[in-house]
XYZ file of C-alpha atoms in Angstrom:
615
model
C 22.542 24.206 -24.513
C 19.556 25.659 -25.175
C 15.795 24.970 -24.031
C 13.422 26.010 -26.863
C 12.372 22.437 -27.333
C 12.708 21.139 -23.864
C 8.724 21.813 -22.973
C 7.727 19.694 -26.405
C 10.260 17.033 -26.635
C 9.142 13.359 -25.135
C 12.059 11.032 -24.815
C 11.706 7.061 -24.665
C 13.586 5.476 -22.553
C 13.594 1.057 -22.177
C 14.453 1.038 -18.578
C 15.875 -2.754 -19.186
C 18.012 -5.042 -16.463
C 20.549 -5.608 -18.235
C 20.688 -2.565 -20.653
C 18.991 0.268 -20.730
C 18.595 2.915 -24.332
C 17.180 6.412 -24.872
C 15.288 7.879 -27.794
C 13.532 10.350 -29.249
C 11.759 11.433 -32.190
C 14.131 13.195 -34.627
C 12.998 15.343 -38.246
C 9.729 12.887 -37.955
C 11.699 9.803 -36.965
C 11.879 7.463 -34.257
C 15.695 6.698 -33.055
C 17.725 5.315 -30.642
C 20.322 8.044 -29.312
C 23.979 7.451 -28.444
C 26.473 8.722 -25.861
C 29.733 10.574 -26.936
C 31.287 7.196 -27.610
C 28.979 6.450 -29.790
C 27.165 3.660 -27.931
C 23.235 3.309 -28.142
C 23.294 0.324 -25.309
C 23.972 1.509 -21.992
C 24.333 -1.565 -18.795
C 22.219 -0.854 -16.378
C 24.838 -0.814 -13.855
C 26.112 1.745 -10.950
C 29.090 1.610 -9.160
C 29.743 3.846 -6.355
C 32.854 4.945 -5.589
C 35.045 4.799 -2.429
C 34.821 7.919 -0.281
C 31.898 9.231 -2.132
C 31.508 11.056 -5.551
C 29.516 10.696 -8.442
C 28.136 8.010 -9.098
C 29.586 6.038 -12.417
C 26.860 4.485 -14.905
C 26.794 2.470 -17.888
C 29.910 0.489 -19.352
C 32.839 2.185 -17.032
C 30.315 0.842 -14.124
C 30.036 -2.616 -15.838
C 33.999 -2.856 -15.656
C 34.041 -2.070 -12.259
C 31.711 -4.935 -11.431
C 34.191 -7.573 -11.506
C 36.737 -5.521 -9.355
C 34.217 -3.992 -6.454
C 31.628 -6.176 -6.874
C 29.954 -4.692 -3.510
C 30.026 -1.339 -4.942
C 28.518 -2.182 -8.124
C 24.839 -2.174 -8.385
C 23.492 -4.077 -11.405
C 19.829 -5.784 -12.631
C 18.348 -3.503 -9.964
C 15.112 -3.830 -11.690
C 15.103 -7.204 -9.982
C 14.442 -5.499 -6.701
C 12.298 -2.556 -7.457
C 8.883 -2.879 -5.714
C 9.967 -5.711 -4.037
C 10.627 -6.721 -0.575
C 13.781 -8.329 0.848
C 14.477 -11.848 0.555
C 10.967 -11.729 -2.062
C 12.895 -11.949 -5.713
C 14.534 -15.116 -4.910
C 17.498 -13.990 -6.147
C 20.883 -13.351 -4.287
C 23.485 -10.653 -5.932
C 26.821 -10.335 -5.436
C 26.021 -6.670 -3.425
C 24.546 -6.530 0.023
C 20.939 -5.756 0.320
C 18.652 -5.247 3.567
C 15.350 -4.678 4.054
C 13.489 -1.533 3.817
C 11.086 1.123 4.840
C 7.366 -0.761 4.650
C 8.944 -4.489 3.761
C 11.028 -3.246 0.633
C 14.460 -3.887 -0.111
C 17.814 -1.212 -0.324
C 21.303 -2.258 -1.053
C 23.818 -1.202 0.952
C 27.645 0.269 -0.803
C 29.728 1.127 2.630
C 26.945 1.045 4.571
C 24.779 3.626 2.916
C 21.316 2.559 2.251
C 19.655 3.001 -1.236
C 16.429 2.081 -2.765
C 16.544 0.471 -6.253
C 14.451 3.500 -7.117
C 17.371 5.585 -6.401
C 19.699 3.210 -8.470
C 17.481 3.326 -11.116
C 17.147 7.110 -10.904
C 21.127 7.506 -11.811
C 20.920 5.179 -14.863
C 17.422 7.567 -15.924
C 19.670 10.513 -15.543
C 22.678 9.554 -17.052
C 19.771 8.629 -19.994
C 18.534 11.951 -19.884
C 21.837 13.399 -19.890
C 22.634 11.331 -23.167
C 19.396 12.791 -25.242
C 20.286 16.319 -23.766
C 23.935 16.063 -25.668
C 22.511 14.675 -28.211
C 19.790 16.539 -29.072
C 21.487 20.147 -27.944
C 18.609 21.204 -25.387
C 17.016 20.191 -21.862
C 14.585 17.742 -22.070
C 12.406 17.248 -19.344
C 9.336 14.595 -20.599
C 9.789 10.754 -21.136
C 7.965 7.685 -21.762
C 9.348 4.960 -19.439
C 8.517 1.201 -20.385
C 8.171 -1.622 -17.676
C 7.417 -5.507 -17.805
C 4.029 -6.328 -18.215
C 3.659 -8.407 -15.282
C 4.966 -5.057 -12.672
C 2.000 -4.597 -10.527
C 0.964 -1.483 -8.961
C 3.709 -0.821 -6.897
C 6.465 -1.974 -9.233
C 4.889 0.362 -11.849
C 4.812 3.086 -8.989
C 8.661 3.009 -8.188
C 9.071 3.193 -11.909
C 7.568 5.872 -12.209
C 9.157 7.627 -9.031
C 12.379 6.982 -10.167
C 11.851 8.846 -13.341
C 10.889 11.709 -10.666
C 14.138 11.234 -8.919
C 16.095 11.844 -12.483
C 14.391 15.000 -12.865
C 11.858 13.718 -15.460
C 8.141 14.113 -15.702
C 6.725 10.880 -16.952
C 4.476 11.040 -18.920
C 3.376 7.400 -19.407
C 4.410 3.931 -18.622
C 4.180 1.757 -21.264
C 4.487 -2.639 -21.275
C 7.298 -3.239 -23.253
C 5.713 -5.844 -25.349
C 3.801 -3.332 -26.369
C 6.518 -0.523 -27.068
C 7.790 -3.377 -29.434
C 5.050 -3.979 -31.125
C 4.856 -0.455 -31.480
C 7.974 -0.439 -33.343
C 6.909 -3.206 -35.296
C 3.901 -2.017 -36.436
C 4.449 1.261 -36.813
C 5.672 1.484 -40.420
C 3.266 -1.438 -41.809
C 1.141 -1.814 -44.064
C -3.327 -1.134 -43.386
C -5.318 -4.086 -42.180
C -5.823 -6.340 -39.797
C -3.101 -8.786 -38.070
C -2.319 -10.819 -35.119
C 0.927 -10.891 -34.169
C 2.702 -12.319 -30.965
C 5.826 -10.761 -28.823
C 7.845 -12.823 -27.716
C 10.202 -10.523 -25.036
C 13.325 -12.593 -23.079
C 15.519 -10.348 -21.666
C 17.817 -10.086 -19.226
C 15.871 -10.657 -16.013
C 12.560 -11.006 -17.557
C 10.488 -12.352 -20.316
C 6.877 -11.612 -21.680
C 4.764 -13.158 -24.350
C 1.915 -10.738 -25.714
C -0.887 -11.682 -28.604
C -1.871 -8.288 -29.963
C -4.599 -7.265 -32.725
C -3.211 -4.609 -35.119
C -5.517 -3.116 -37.167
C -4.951 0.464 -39.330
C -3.050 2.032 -36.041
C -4.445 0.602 -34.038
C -2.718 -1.728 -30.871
C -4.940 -3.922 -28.995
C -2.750 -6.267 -26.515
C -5.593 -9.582 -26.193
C -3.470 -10.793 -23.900
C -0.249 -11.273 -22.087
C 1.917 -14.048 -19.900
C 5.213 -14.391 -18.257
C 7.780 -14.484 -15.935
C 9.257 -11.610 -14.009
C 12.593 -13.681 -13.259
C 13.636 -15.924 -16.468
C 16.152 -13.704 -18.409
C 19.361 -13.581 -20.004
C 20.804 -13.186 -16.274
C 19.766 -16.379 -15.317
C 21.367 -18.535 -18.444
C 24.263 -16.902 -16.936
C 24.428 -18.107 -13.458
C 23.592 -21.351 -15.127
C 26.920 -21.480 -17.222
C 28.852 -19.392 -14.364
C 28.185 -22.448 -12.153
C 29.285 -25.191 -15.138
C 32.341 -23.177 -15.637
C 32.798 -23.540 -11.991
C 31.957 -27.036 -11.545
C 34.764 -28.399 -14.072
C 37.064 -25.858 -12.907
C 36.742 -27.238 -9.177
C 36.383 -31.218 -10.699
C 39.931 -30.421 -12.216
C 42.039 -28.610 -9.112
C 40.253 -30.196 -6.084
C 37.484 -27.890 -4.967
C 33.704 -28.753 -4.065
C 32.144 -28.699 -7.792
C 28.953 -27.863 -5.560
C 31.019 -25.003 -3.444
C 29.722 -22.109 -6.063
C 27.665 -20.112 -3.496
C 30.524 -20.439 -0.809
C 32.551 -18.661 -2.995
C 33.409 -14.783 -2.738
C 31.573 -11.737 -4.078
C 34.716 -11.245 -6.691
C 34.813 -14.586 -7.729
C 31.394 -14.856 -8.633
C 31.481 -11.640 -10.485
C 34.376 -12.850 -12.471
C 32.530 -16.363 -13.246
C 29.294 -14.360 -14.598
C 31.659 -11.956 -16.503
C 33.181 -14.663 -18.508
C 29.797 -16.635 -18.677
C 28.332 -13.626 -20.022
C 30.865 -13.495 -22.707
C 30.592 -17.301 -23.377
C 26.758 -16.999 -23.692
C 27.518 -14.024 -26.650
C 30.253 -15.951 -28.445
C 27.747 -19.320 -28.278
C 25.786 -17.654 -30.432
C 27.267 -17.349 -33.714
C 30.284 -20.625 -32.829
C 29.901 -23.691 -32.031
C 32.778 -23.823 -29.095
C 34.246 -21.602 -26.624
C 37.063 -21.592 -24.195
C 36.748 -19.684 -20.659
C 39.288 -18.220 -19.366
C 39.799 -16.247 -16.457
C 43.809 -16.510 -15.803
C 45.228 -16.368 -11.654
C 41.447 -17.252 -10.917
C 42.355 -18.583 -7.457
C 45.886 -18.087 -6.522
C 48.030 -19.338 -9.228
C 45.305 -21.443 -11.051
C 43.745 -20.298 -14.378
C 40.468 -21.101 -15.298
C 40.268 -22.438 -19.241
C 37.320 -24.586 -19.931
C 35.532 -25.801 -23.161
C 32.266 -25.030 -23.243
C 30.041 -25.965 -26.499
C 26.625 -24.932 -27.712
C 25.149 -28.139 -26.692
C 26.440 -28.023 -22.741
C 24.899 -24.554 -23.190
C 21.826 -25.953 -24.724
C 21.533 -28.322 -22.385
C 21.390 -25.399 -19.625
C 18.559 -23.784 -21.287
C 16.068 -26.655 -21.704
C 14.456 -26.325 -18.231
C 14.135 -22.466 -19.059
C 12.460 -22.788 -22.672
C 10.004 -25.044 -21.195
C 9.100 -22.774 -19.054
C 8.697 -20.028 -21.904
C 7.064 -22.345 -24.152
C 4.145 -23.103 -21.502
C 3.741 -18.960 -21.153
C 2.993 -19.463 -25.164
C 0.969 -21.752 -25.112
C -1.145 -20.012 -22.241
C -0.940 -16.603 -24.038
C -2.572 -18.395 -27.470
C -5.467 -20.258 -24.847
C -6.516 -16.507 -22.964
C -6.451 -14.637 -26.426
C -8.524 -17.372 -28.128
C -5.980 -17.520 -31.253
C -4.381 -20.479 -33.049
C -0.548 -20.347 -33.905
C -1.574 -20.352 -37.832
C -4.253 -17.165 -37.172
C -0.775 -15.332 -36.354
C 0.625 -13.160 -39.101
C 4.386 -12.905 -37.705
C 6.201 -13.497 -34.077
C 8.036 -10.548 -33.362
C 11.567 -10.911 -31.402
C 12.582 -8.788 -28.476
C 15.744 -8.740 -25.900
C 19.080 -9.628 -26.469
C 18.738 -12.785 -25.702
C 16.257 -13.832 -28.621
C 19.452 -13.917 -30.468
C 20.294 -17.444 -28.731
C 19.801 -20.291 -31.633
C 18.085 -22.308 -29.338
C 15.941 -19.924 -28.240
C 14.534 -19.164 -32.234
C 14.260 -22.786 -32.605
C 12.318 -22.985 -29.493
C 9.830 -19.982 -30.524
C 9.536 -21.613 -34.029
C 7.899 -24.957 -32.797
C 6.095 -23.628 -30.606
C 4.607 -21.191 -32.850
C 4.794 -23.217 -35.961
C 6.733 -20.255 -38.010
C 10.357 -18.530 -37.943
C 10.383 -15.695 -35.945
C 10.577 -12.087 -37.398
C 14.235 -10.696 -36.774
C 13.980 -7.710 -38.812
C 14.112 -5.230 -36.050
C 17.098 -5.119 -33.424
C 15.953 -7.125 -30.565
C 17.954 -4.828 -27.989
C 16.408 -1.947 -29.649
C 12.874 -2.428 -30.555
C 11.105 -1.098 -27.117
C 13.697 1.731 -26.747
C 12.102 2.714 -30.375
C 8.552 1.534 -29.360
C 9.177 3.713 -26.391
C 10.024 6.427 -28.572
C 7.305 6.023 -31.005
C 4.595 6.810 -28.496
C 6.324 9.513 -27.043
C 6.176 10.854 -30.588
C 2.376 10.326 -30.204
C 1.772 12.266 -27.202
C 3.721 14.597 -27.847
C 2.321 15.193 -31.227
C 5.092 14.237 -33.378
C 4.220 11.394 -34.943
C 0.823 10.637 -36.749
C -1.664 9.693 -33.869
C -1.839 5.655 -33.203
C -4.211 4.310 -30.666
C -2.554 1.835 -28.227
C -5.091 -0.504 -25.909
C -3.343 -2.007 -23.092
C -5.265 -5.139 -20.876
C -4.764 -6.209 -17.058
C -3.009 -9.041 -16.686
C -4.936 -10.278 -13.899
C -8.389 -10.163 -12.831
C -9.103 -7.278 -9.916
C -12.095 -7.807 -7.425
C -12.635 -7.793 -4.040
C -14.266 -10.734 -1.365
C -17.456 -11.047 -0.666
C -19.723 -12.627 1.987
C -18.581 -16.641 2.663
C -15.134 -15.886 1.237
C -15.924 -15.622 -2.455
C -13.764 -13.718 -5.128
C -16.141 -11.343 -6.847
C -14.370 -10.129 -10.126
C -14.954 -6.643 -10.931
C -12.823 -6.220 -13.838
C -11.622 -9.454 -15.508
C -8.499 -10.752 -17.097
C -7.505 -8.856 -20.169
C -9.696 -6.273 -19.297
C -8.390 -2.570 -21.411
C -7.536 0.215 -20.292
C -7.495 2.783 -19.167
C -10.570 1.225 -17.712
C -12.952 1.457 -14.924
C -16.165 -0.677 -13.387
C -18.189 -0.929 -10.113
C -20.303 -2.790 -8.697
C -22.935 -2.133 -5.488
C -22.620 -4.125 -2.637
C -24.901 -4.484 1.016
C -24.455 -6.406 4.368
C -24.593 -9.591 4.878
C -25.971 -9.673 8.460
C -28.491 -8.004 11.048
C -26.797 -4.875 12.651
C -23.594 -4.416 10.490
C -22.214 -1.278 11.313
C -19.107 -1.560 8.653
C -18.101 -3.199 5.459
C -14.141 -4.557 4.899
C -13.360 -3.779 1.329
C -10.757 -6.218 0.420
C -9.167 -5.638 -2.821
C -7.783 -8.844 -4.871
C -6.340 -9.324 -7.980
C -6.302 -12.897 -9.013
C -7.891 -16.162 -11.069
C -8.929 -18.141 -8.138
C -12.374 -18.773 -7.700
C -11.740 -18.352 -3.291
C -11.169 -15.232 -1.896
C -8.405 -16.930 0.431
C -6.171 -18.146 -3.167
C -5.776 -14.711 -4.530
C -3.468 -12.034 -4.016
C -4.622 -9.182 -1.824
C -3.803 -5.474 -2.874
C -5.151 -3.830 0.080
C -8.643 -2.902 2.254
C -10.272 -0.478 3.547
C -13.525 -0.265 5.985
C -16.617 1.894 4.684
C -18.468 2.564 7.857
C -22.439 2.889 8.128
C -25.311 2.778 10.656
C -26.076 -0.438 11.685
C -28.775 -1.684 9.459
C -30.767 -5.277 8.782
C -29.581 -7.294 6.637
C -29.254 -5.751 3.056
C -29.993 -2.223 3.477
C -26.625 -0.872 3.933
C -25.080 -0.305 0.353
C -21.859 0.449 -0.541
C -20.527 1.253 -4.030
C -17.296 -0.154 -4.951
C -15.568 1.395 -8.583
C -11.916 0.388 -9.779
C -10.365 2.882 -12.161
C -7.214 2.000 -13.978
C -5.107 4.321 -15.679
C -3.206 4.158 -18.941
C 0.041 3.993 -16.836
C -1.523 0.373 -14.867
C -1.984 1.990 -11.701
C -5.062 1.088 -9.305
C -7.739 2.941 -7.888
C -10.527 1.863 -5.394
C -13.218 4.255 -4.575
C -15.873 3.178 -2.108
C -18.587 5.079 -1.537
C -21.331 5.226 1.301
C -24.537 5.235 -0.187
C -26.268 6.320 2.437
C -24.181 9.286 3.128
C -22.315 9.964 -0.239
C -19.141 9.613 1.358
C -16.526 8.472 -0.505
C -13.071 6.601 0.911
C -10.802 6.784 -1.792
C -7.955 4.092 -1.275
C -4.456 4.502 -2.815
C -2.689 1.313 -3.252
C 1.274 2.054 -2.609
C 2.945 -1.506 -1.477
C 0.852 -4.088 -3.628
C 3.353 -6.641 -3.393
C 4.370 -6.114 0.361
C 2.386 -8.872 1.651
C 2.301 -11.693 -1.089
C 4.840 -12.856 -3.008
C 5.573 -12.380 -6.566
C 4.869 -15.796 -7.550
C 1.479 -15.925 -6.778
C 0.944 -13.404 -9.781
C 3.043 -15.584 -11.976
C 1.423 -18.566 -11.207
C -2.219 -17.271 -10.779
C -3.175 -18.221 -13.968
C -2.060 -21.758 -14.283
C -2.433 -22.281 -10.822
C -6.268 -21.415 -11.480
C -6.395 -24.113 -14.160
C -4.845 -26.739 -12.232
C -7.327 -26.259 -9.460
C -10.267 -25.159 -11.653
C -12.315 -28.282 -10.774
C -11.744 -27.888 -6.935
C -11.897 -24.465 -7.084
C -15.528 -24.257 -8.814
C -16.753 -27.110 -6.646
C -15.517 -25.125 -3.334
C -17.872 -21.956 -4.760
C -20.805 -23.980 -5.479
C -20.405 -25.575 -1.849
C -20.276 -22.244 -0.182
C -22.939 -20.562 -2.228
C -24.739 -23.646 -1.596
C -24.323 -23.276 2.268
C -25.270 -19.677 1.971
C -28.494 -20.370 0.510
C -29.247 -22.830 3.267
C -28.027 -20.830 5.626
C -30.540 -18.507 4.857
C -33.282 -20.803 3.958
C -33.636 -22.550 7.385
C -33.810 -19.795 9.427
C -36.377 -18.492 7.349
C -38.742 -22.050 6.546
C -38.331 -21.993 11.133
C -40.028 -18.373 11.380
C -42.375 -18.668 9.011
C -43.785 -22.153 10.402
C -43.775 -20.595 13.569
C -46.142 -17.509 12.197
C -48.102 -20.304 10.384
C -48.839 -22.283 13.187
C -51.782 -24.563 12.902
C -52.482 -23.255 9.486
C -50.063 -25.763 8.086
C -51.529 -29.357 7.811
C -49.975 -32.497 8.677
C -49.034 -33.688 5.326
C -47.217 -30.408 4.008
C -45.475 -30.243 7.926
C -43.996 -33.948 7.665
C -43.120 -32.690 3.889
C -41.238 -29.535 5.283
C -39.820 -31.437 8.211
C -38.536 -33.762 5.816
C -37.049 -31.229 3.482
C -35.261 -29.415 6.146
C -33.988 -32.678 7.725
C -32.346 -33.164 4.182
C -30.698 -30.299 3.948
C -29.157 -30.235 7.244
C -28.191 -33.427 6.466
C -26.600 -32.306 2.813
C -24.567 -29.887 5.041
C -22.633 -32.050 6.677
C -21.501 -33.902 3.724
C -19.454 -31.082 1.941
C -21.244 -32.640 -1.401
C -22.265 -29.183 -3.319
C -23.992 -30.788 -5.628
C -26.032 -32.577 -3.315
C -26.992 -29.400 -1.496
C -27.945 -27.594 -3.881
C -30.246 -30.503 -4.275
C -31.305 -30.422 -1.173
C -31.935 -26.444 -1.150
C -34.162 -27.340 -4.560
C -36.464 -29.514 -2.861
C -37.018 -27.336 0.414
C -37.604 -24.620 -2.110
C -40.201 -26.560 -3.163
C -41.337 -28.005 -0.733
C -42.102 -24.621 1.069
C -43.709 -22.665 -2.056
C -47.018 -23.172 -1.100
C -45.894 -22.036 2.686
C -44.312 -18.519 1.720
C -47.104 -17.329 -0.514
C -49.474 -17.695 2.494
C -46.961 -15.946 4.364
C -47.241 -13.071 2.378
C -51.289 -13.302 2.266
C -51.127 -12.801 5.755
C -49.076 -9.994 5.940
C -50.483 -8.191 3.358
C -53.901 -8.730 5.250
C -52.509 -7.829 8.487
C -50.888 -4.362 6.574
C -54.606 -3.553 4.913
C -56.505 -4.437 8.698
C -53.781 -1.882 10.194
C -55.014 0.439 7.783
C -58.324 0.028 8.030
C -58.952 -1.769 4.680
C -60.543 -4.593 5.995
């Protein structure tokens, strides 16, 4: 094997649940690479073996699942950057939980991360493009969900490390697709949706192609809907008439064992495929339990049936996606297919009423991000003619401000690489520190959002608004956050490196941010305008008090009952929790005090020019 090209060469890899595939650009071409067998799809299983050895990846792994299913890690993309119990999903291994809140499994009581599992898969990859392509590659382009945060995004990217890979960008893999989509079409400008269900995840992106050039305008989903899930669903149907028809609890599925469940999923897997192109299908599994065979009918509609609750829940992430890119269905130029398990019927049917078009299914759907993948490694790596790819958060990033407010630094659908700051001072007499709290979210409360991490930025204690402190986020083209915040007093910087973003909130929240924020929007704005509200009075009393106090007698009667009045009003307004009627109140004392503060400031200006002689 030789290494002349190993410095130059990118590889792509689509790091998926289910499957995983390798690529690379070859004489000015983007493919997908096989193994010596001939296979371009690899499982993204592991089995260990007994007493130690190498570790086994790919198909001879997947067959092993059924026999050892506790030595037999698979979908462990599930569990990277997570923490235990925090996926909501139970697999047929043991798992425990981890250094800093994550999650390991456990194969004969050895601990490993599912960076570590992942890291065999990326170097069996690696060793499949090195056999392929006859020389050591070293580079690759690794594509991820776009909903992985920070740390998800992170492990990624260490696992690649772990293989023995430098890499060299992560990329969303709606946006690999696209990619592959896109990159052999015709000039001009399009709108096009991808619609991604996989095996544990799906992802709807609206991009903007135009001449090269990629701009995501935004992107939904759901980090556990997948392929996987339809086939618990049908696992536990086969189960339930197998245990109606021998005398077993139909609803005994999750007392049963670690084998039996792996057999179930194994058949319901091959069920799901078959249900695809035929309108029946038997299951069989013979000496299932003891002497009894499983053989059930299972037809597209039971399967359909299955899926309804699921489709729903991809058809609102549609419908969402259209709303935050400000596009109609009919603006859209085609509705690109990716994951295996766009090949269900019912899932085309599905994408075509809610998008009001058939689907494009010219590309393979297992395929297309391993080749996306591969097509920008081809573009950094200067292989293929130089496309410009814009990427956009998926949720807003800000931190919390004085009263508990969300102050958004860098919205929703932001691009990037991309970076933004904002300055920031104390809130009260004598602070001596400010808590940065960083939160990435669509609520308009600080409290409803999901917190990244914080850091204090210490200063000398100072009145109220002289300390400032500079806040900047920078994103990167790989997702990944950083918060600088500077002293700007002292020019010292604290530089904070976010490694555990999902430690201490659960996925969900991210899922649900968005429509969570629009179910709540009315509360939500009314709770801001109530605690702005209160902050304005609470600084507007305090101050109408000492300035009627430096006043004195020079106030007459008429204004003082008008003031006195005003300020009753207000206090009153407070206890109410009516924001609109505070503000009110706030208006009129406002008012009702204009007169009041520019003698105020008469007086010290003619005190100031007396102390310096000038009068």
């Amino acid at each position: 094997m030789t290494t002349s090209s190993s410095d130059s060469t990118i590889i792509g890899i689509d790091l998926g649940t289910t499957n995983s595939l390798v690529g690379a650009v070859v004489s000015g071409f983007p493919i997908v690479l096989a193994d010596a067998n001939g296979e371009r799809v690899t499982p993204s299983v592991v089995h260990y073996p007994l007493g130690g050895g190498a570790p086994v990846v790919g198909a001879p792994a997947l067959r092993q699942r059924a026999l050892t299913p506790e030595r037999t890690i698979h979908s462990a993309k599930r569990l990277i950057g997570q923490r235990q119990g925090e996926t909501g999903w139970v697999p047929e291994y043991e798992t425990e939980a981890g250094d800093g809140g994550g999650v390991k499994v456990v194969v004969d009581g050895e601990a490993r991360t599912p960076e570590e599992v992942s890291a065999d898969v990326l170097r069996h990859l690696k060793a499949v493009a090195e056999e392929a392509l006859e020389h050591d590659v070293r580079r690759a382009v690794i594509t991820v969900p776009a909903y992985f945060n920070d740390a998800q995004r992170k492990a990624t990217m260490r696992a690649g490390e772990m293989a023995g890979l430098e890499v060299e960008r992560i990329v969303s893999e709606p946006t690999a697709a696209a990619l592959a989509y896109g990159a052999d079409r015709k000039e001009g400008a399009q709108k096009v949706a991808v619609y991604d269900l996989g095996g544990g995840t799906f992802d709807v992106s609206v991009l903007d192609i135009n001449d090269g050039v990629f701009h995501v305008l935004a992107t939904a989903g759901d980090t556990r809907l997948g392929g996987d899930d339809f086939d618990r669903e049908l696992a536990g149907l086969i189960w339930q008439r197998f245990a109606a028809a021998n005398g077993r609890d139909p609803e005994g599925y999750g007392d049963l064992s670690a084998l039996e469940r792996a057999k179930l999923m194994e058949v319901a897997r091959d069920v799901k495929h078959k249900l695809s192109v035929t309108d029946e299908v038997t299951a069989e599994i013979p000496f299932f339990s003891g002497n009894a065979h499983v053989s059930e009918v299972i037809t597209r509609d039971d399967f359909e049936g299955l899926l309804q609750p699921y489709l729903a829940r991809c058809a609102a992430h549609c419908r969402r996606v259209l709303i935050d890119a400000n596009v109609e269905a009919a603006d859209l130029a085609s509705v690109l297919l990716v994951g295996g398990s766009t090949r269900i019927p019912a899932v085309r049917a599905s994408v075509a009423e809610v998008f009001g078009q058939e689907p494009d299914t010219s590309q393979d759907p297992d395929e297309v991000v391993a080749k996306g993948a591969v097509v920008q490694a081809g573009i950094l790596s200067g292989s293929l003619r130089n496309m410009v790819l814009v990427d956009v958060t998926p949720l807003s990033l800000g931190i919390e401000t004085f009263g508990g407010l969300m102050n958004v630094i860098l919205p929703r659908n932001s691009t990037i690489p991309a970076k933004a700051g904002e300055v920031f001072t104390n809130a009260v007499d004598g602070q001596s520190a400010m808590c940065v709290r960083i939160l990435q979210g669509e609520r308009e409360m600080a409290k409803d959002n999901w917190e990244l991490g914080r850091v204090d930025v210490p200063f000398e204690p100072s009145p109220r608004g002289q300390a400032r402190v500079g806040v900047q986020f920078k994103i990167d083209e790989n997702g990944v956050l950083e918060v600088l915040a500077r002293n700007l007093q002292t020019n010292e910087d604290t530089v904070l490196e976010i490694a555990n973003s999902a430690v201490d909130v659960a996925d969900e929240r991210v899922e649900q941010m968005v429509a969570d924020s629009v179910d709540h929007a009315f509360e939500d704005m009314e709770a801001r305008i109530w605690t702005e509200a209160k902050m304005k009075s609470d600084e507007l009393l305090p101050a109408v008090s000492a300035a009627m106090e430096v006043l004195g007698d020079e106030i007459d009667a008429e204004e003082k009952a008008e003031i006195d009045a005003a300020v009753a009003a207000v206090e009153a307004a407070m206890q109410t929790k009516d924001a609109n009627g505070l503000k009110q109140a706030n208006r009129k004392l406002d008012d009702a005090t204009e007169q009041l503060a520019a003698r105020l400031v008469e007086k010290a200006m003619e005190e100031s020019m007396e102390r310096r002689g000038l009068l």
